[in-house]
XYZ file of C-alpha atoms in Angstrom:
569
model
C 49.154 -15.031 32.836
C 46.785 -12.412 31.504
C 47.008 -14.087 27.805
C 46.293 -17.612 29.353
C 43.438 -16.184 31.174
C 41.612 -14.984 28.197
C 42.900 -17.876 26.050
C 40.743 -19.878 28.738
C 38.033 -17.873 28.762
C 37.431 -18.020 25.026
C 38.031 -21.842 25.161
C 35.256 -22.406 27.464
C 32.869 -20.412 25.646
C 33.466 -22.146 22.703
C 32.693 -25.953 24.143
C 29.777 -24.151 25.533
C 28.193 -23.021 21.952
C 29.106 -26.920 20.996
C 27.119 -28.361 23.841
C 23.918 -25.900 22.626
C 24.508 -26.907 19.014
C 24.748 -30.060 19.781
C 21.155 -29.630 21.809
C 19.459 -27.931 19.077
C 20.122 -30.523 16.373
C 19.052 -33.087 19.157
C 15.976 -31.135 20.107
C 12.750 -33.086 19.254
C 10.461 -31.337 21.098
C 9.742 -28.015 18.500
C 6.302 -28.230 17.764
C 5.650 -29.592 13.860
C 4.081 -28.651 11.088
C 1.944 -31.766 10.348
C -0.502 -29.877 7.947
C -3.602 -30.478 10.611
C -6.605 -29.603 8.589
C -9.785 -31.379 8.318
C -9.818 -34.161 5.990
C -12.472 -32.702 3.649
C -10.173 -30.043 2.530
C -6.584 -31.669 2.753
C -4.085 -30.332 1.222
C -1.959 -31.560 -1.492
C 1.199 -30.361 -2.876
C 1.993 -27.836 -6.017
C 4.734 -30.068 -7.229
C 4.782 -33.554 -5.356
C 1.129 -34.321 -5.108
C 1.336 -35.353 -1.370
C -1.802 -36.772 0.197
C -0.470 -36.322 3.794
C -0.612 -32.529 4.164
C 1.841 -29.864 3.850
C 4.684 -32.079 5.265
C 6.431 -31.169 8.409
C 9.001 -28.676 8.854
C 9.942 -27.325 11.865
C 9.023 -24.163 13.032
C 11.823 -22.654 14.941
C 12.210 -19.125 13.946
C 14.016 -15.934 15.203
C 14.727 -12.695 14.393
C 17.944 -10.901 15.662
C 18.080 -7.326 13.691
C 18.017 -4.128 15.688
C 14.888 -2.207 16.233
C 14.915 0.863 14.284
C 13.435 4.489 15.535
C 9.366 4.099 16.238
C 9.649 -0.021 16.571
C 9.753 -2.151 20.180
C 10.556 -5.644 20.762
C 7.563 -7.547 21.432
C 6.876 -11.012 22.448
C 5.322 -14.141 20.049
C 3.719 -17.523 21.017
C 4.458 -20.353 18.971
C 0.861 -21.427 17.612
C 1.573 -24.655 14.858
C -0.431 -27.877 13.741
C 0.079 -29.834 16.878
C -1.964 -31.488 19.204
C -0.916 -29.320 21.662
C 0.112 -25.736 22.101
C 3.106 -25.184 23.905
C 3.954 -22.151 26.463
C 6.638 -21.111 25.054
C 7.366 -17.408 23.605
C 9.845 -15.698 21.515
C 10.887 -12.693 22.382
C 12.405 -11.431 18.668
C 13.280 -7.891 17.231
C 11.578 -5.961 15.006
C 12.200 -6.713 11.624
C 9.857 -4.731 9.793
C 10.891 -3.455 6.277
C 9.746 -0.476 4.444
C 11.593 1.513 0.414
C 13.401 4.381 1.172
C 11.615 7.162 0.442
C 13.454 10.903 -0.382
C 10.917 13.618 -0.690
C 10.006 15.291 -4.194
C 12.411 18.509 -4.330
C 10.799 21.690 -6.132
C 11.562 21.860 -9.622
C 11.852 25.092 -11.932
C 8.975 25.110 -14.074
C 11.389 26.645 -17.127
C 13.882 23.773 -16.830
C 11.286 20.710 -16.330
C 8.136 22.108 -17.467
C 6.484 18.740 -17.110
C 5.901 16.307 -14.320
C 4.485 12.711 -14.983
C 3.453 10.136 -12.395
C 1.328 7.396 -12.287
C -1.755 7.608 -9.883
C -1.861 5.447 -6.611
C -5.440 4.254 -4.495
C -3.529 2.388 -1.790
C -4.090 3.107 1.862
C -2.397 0.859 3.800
C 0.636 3.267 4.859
C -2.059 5.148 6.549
C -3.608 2.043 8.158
C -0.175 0.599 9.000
C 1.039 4.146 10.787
C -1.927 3.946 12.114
C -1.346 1.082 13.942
C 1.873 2.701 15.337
C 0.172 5.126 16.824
C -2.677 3.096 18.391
C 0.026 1.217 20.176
C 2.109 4.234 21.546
C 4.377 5.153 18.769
C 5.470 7.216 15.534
C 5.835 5.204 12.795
C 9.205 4.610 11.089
C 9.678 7.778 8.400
C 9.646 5.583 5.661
C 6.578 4.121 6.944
C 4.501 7.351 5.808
C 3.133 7.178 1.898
C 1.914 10.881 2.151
C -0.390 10.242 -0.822
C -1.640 6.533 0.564
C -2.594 8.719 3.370
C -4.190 11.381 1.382
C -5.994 8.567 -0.878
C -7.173 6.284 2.240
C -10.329 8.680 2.676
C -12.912 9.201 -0.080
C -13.965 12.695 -0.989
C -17.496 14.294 -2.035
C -16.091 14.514 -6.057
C -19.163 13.999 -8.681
C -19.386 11.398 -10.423
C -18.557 11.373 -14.346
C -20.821 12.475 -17.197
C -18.664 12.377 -19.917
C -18.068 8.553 -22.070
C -14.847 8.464 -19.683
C -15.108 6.296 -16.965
C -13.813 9.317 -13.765
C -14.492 13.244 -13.481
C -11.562 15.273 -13.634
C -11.662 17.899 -10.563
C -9.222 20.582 -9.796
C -8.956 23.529 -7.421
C -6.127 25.923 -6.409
C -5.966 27.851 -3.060
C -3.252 28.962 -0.300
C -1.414 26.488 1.022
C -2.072 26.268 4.382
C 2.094 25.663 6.013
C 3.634 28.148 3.711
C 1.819 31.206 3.371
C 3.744 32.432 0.135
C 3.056 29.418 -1.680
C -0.275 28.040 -3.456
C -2.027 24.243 -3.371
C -3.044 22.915 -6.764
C -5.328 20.200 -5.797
C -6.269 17.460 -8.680
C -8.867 15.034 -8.032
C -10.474 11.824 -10.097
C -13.360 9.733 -9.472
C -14.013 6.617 -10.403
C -17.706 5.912 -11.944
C -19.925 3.975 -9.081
C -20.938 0.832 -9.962
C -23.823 -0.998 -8.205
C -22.051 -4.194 -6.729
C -24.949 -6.284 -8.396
C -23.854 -5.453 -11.694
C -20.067 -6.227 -11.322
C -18.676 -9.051 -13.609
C -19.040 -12.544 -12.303
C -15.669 -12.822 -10.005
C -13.075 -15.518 -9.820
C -11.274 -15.091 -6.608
C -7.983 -17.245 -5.437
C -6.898 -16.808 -1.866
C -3.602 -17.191 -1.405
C -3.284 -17.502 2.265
C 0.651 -17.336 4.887
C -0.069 -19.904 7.097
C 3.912 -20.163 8.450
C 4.505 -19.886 11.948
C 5.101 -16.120 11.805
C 1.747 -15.641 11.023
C 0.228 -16.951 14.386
C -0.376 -14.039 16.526
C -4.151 -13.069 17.352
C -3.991 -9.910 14.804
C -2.709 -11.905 11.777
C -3.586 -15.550 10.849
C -7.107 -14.977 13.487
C -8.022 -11.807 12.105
C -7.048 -12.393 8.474
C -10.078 -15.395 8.657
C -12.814 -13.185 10.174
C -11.588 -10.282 7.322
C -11.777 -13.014 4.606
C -15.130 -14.119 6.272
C -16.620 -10.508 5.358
C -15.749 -10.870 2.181
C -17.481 -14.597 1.450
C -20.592 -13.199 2.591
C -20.698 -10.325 0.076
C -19.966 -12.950 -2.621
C -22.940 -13.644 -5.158
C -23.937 -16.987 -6.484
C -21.778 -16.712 -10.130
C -19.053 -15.918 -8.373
C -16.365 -18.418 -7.472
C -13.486 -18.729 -4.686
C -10.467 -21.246 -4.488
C -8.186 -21.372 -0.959
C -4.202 -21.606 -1.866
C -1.733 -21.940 1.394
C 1.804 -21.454 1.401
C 4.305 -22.711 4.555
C 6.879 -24.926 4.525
C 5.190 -26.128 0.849
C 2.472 -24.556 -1.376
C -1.282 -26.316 -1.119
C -4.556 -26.554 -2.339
C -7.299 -26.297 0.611
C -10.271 -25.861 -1.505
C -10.299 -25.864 -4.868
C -12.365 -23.535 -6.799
C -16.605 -22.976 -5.192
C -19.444 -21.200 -5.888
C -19.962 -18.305 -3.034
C -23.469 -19.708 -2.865
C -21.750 -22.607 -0.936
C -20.666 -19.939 1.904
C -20.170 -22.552 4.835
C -17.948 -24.822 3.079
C -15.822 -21.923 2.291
C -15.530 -20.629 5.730
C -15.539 -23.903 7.154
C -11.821 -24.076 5.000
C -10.745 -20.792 6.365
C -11.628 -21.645 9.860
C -9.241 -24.770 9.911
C -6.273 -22.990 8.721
C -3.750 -22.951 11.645
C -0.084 -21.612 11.508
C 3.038 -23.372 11.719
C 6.585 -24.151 9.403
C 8.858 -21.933 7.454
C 7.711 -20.037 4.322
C 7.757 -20.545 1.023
C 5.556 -17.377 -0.880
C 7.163 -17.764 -3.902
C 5.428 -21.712 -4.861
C 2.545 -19.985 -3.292
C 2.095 -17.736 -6.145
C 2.847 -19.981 -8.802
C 0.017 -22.559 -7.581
C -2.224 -19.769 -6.988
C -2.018 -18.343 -10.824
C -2.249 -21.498 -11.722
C -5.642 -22.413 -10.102
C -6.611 -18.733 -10.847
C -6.244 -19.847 -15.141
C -7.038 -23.377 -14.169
C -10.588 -21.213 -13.304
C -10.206 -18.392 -15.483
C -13.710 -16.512 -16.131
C -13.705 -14.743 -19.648
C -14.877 -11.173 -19.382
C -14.876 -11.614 -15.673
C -12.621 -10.663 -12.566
C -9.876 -12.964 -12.206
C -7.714 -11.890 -9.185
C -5.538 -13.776 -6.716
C -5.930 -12.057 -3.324
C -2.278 -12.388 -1.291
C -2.834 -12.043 2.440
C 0.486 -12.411 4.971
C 2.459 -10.510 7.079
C 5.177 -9.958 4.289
C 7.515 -12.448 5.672
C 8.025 -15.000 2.834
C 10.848 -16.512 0.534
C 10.343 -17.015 -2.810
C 12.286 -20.179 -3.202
C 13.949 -20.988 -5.685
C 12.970 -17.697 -8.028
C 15.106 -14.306 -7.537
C 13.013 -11.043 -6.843
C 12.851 -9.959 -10.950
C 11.421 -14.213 -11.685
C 8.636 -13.052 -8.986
C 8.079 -9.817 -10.616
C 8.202 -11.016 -14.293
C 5.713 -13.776 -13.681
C 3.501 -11.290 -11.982
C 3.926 -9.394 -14.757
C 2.824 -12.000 -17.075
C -0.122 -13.083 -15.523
C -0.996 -8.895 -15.148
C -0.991 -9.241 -19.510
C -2.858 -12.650 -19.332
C -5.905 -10.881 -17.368
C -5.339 -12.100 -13.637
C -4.418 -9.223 -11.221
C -3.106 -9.929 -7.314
C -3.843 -8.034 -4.288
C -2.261 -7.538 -1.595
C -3.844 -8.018 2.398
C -1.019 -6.908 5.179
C -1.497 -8.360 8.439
C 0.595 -8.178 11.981
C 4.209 -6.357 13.342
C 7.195 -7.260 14.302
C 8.636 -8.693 11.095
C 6.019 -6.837 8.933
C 7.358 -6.598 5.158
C 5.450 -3.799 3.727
C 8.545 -3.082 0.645
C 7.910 -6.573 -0.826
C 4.008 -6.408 -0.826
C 3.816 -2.345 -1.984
C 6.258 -3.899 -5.075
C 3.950 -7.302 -5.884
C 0.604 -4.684 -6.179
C 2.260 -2.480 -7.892
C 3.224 -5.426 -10.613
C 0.046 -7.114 -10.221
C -2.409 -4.599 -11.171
C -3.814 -4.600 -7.996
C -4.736 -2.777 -4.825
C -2.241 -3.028 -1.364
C -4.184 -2.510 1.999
C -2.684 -3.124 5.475
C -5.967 -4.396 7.993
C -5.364 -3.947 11.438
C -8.533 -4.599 12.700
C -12.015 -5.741 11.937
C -13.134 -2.349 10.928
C -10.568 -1.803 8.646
C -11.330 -5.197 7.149
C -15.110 -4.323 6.908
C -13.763 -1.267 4.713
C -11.343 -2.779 2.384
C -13.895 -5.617 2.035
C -17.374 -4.706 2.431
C -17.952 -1.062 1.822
C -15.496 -0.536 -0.249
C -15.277 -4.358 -2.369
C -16.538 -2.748 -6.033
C -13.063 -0.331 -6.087
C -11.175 -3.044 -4.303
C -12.005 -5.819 -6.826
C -13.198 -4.454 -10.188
C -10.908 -2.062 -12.066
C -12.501 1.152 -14.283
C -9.097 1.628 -15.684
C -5.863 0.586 -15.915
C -2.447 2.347 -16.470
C -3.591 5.709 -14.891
C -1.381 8.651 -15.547
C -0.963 11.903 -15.447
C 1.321 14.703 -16.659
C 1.376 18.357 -15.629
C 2.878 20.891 -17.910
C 3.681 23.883 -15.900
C 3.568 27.570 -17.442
C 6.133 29.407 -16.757
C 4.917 32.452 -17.216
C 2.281 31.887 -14.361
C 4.488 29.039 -12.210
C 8.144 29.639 -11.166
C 8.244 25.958 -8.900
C 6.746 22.974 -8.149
C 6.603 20.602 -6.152
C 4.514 16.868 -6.080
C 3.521 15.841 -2.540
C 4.044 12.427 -2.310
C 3.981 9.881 -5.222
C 7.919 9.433 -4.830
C 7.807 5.907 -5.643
C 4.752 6.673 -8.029
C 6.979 8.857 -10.438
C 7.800 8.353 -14.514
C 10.098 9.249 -16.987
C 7.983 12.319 -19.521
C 8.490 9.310 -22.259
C 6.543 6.918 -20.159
C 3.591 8.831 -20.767
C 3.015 8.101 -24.191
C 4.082 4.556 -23.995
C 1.205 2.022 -23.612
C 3.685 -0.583 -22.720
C 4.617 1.379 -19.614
C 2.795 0.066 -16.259
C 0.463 2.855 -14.149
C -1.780 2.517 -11.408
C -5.117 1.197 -11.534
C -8.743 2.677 -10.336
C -11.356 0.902 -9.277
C -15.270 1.262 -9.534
C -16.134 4.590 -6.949
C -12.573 4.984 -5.844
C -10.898 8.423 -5.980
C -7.731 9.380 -6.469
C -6.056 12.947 -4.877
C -3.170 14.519 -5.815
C -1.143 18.112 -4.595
C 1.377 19.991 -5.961
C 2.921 22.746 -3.981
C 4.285 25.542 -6.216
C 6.007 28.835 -6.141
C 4.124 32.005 -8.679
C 6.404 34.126 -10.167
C 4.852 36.912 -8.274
C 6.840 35.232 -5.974
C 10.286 37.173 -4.376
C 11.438 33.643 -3.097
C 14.672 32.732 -4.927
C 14.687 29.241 -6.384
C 18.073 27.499 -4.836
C 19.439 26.001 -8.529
C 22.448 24.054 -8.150
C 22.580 23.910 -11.896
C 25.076 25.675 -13.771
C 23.823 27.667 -16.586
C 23.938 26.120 -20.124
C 26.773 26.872 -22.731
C 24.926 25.743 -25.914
C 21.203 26.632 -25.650
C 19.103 28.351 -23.200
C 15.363 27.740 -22.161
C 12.589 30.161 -23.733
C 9.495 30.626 -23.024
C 6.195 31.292 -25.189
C 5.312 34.149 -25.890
C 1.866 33.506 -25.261
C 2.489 32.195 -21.829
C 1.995 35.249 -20.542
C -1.048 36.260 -21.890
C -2.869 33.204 -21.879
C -4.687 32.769 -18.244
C -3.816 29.214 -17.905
C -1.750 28.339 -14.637
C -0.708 24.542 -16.262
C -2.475 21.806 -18.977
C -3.134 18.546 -17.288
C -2.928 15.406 -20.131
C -4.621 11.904 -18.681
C -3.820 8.563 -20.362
C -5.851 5.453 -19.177
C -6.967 2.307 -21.253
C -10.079 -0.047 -20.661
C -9.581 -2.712 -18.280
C -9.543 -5.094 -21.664
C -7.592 -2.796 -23.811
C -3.861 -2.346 -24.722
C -3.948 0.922 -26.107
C -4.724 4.325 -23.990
C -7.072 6.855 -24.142
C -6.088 10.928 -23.809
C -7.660 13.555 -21.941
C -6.358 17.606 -22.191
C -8.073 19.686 -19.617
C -6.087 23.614 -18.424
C -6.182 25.007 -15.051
C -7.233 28.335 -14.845
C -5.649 31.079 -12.636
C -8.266 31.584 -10.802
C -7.038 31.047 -7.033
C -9.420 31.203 -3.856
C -8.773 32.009 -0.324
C -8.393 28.627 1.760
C -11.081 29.791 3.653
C -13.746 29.941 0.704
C -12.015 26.459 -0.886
C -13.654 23.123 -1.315
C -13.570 20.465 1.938
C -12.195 18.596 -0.158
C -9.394 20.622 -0.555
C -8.849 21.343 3.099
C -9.219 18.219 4.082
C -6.683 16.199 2.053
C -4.400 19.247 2.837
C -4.553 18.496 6.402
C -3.907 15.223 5.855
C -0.939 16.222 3.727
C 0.322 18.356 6.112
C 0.081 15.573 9.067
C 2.069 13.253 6.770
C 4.866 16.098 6.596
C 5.137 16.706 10.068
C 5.516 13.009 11.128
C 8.016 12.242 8.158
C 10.285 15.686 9.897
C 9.985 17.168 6.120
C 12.016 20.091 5.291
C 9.247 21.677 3.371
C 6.450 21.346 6.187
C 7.403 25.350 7.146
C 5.002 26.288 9.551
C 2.848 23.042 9.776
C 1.189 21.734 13.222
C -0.332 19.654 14.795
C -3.262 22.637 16.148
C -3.369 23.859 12.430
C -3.791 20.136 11.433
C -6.586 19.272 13.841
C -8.494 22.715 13.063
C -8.712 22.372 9.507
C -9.084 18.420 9.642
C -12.508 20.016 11.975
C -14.020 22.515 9.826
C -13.635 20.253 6.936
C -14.910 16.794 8.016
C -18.434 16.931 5.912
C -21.030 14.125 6.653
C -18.032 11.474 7.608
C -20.684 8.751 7.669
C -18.147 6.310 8.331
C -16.272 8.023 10.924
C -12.990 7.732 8.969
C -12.092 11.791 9.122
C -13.362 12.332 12.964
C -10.788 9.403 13.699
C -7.989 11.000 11.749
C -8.517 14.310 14.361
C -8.179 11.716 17.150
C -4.987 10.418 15.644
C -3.069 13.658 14.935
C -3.994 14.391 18.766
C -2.526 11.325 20.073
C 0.424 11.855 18.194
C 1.400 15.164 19.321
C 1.110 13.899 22.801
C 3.174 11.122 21.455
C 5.764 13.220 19.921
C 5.946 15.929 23.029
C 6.313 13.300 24.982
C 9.433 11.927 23.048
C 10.861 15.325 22.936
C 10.763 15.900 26.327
């Protein structure tokens, strides 16, 4: 009886999933995406030429995938091109996607003397965790970019005065969570430009208008960001307005910034609605971007969506190859984040880093009016190109190292010499901030080698290590926006270590920031970091902060130790 009882059972729930299939493929009533813009700037197709729009797919998405550690459900209104907007809501998972990231380990300086990364400006792991903790939570671990949060805030470095294009600035002191270990601070910046005399600028948006992108903090707040921007444009400067949804469009083809209404008048009719297709998207927009091309200008295609896109047809390396093309061919991409809940930050971290271009996350207006108004020159022209660095270590002065952050930012020691290897980018008054923890051999900690040692040879070391007073060389390789082959720069690092107390605020400040990034990501090398040593360093070391930017850090770390003693409790 049992048997027939469950045999039963699992009949009737099976004619039940029929009669809701058979519902859903009846269902007429899902809102469409009719491609409702005003008939100025309709759209037509990247491959059929349609005069009707961007067709009319139906927007009827879910998302069923757990919620990890630091993410909540949350609810979404369907907003598409219809005549109406219906009440309805989604309540989906939290599908937000982020690269693995395993922390730098320390590395003998006799064994791997060198270390060789290319140099990242990006902020928008800070802005994005950020957001987490606005909204009541600690971000995901693999959320935190401990160098994207060192590099979000600008620091008081001086400007070049050599034909290079950045100063070179380096300090060591204590480091503040392990007492027995030093900071070697490195710092670049880039040489301000005055916005006026930037290259004329050829800019194509290439804006997600699929359903996911409805909610009031991405589709709404990616026009009044993009607004910010058209009003900083200049007269030679031109902007086109891509789409991508259920098919790739052209809103407005390429216009002189002097015709600023018309421009936001084509933003302001964008609405959200139908599946996503990113990868047509980028095609059309490259294409428009050469269609438009400006010799000896900027060409860039600026990508703004919450991450959640196909790319058709084309696998993951077609994207990145054709990215990579257009990178040789003189047109960079950008990257604008927008929104949560099925937030995609892996896939737009790896199209900047391709693209030559910059990767921000905007979570609100004032993030916006940063990335795109105060600081537009670093965001949109490029100093240099293929930025990298590599450290030799003496060993005589160094036992260990250790690089704090740049994980995904790492090369091969052969990359550094090889111009056809890809590096990071720095644009005009952006700096760039790197530490590297390490070990003296004054030191009495013992190194924890799980090599065995070597049967055939054996590592020496100069004798003139020991006399010289040089702690490490740093070597810099960077080429000319225009150029294809580098330029290199030697500089040494003296021994010549201060107490933290007497050290730059520079130096104390991006260490605090450093040190926050540990503590959130549960590092095994944050020691004795804290939250109280955090906030009073992040204090004594906040200079002018005209913008604010380092006073709202403090309030951050402070929410988030009430966030995380809360948790623990």
């Amino acid at each position: 009886m049992r048997t027939l009882h469950i045999q039963f059972k699992k009949a009737l729930v099976a004619l039940l999933l029929c009669f809701i299939a058979y519902g859903c493929s009846n269902n007429n009533s899902a809102p469409k995406y009719s491609g409702k813009i005003s008939p100025h700037y309709r759209n037509k197709l990247s491959e059929q030429e349609s005069t009707d729009g961007l067709g009319s797919p139906q927007y009827n998405q879910s998302y069923s995938v757990s919620p990890k550690d630091g993410q909540h459900l949350e609810k979404r209104k369907y907003d598409a091109l219809t005549d109406h907007e219906p009440d309805q809501y989604i309540e989906s998972h939290n599908t937000e996607a982020y690269n693995t990231i395993v922390e730098n380990e320390f590395l003998g300086s006799k064994e791997n003397p060198l270390s060789t990364f290319s140099i990242d400006v990006d902020g928008a792991s800070y802005s994005n965790s950020r957001r987490f903790i606005q909204d009541g939570s600690l971000p995901p671990t693999d959320a935190v970019r401990i160098e994207e949060y060192i590099n979000y805030f600008d620091y008081n470095y001086p400007q070049p005065k050599s034909e290079h294009p950045f100063s070179i600035n380096t300090e060591v002191s204590d480091c503040p969570w392990n007492k027995e270990h030093k900071l070697i601070h490195i710092g670049l910046q880039g040489k301000r430009i005055p916005f006026e005399q930037i290259a004329p600028m050829n800019l194509v948006f290439l804006i997600d208008v699929s359903g996911s992108m409805s909610d009031a903090n991405k589709l709404p707040l990616l026009k009044k960001s993009l607004s910010l921007l058209v009003d900083r444009m200049r007269s030679q400067d031109r902007i086109a307005l891509t789409v991508y949804a259920g098919a790739a469009g052209l809103v407005l083809p390429s216009t002189s910034a002097a015709d600023k209404q018309t421009i936001k008048d084509a933003l302001e009719n964008l609405n959200a609605g139908g599946s996503t297709a990113g990868g047509e998207g980028i095609i059309l927009a490259y294409k428009v971007a050469k269609d438009n091309f400006i010799p000896n200008g900027i060409n860039r295609v600026i990508l703004a969506t919450d991450g959640d896109f196909n790319i058709g047809s084309s696998s993951d390396g077609e994207m990145t190859r054709l990215i990579e093309e257009k990178r040789k061919e003189g047109t960079f991409i950008s990257v604008l984040g927008f929104g949560m809940g099925n937030y995609k930050d892996s896939k737009m971290e790896t199209i900047a880093d391709n693209g030559n271009g910059n990767y921000f996350y905007i979570d609100n207006i004032d993030e916006a009016k940063k990335v795109l108004l105060t600081e537009l020159d670093g965001t949109l022209y490029t100093i240099a190109k293929d930025v990298k660095l590599q450290l030799e270590f003496n060993p005589a002065k160094i036992k260990a190292y250790r690089l704090v952050g740049y994980e995904n930012r790492l090369l091969k020691k052969e990359d550094f010499n090889n111009d056809q290897k890809d590096a990071g980018e720095l644009g005009a008054g952006h700096s760039v901030t790197a530490l590297y923890e390490v070990i003296t051999t004054d030191s009495k900690e013992a190194l924890n080698s799980k090599v065995d040692d070597l049967k055939y040879s054996q590592t020496t070391v100069n004798k003139n290590a020991s006399s010289t007073n040089e702690l490490m060389t740093v070597k810099f390789r960077y080429k000319n926006p225009k150029d294809t082959v580098s330029k290199l720069i030697v500089q040494t690092l003296a021994d010549k270590a201060v107490s933290l107390e007497n050290s730059s605020e520079n130096f104390r400040f991006s260490a605090a920031v450093a040190e926050f990034g540990m503590i959130l990501r549960d590092s095994k090398f944050k020691a004795s970091s804290s939250f109280a040593q955090v906030i009073e360093m992040a204090n004594n070391s906040k200079g002018k902060d005209e913008e604010g930017y380092r006073a709202e850090f403090v309030k951050l770390v402070k929410t988030s130790e009430l966030l995380m003693t809360t948790a623990q409790k």
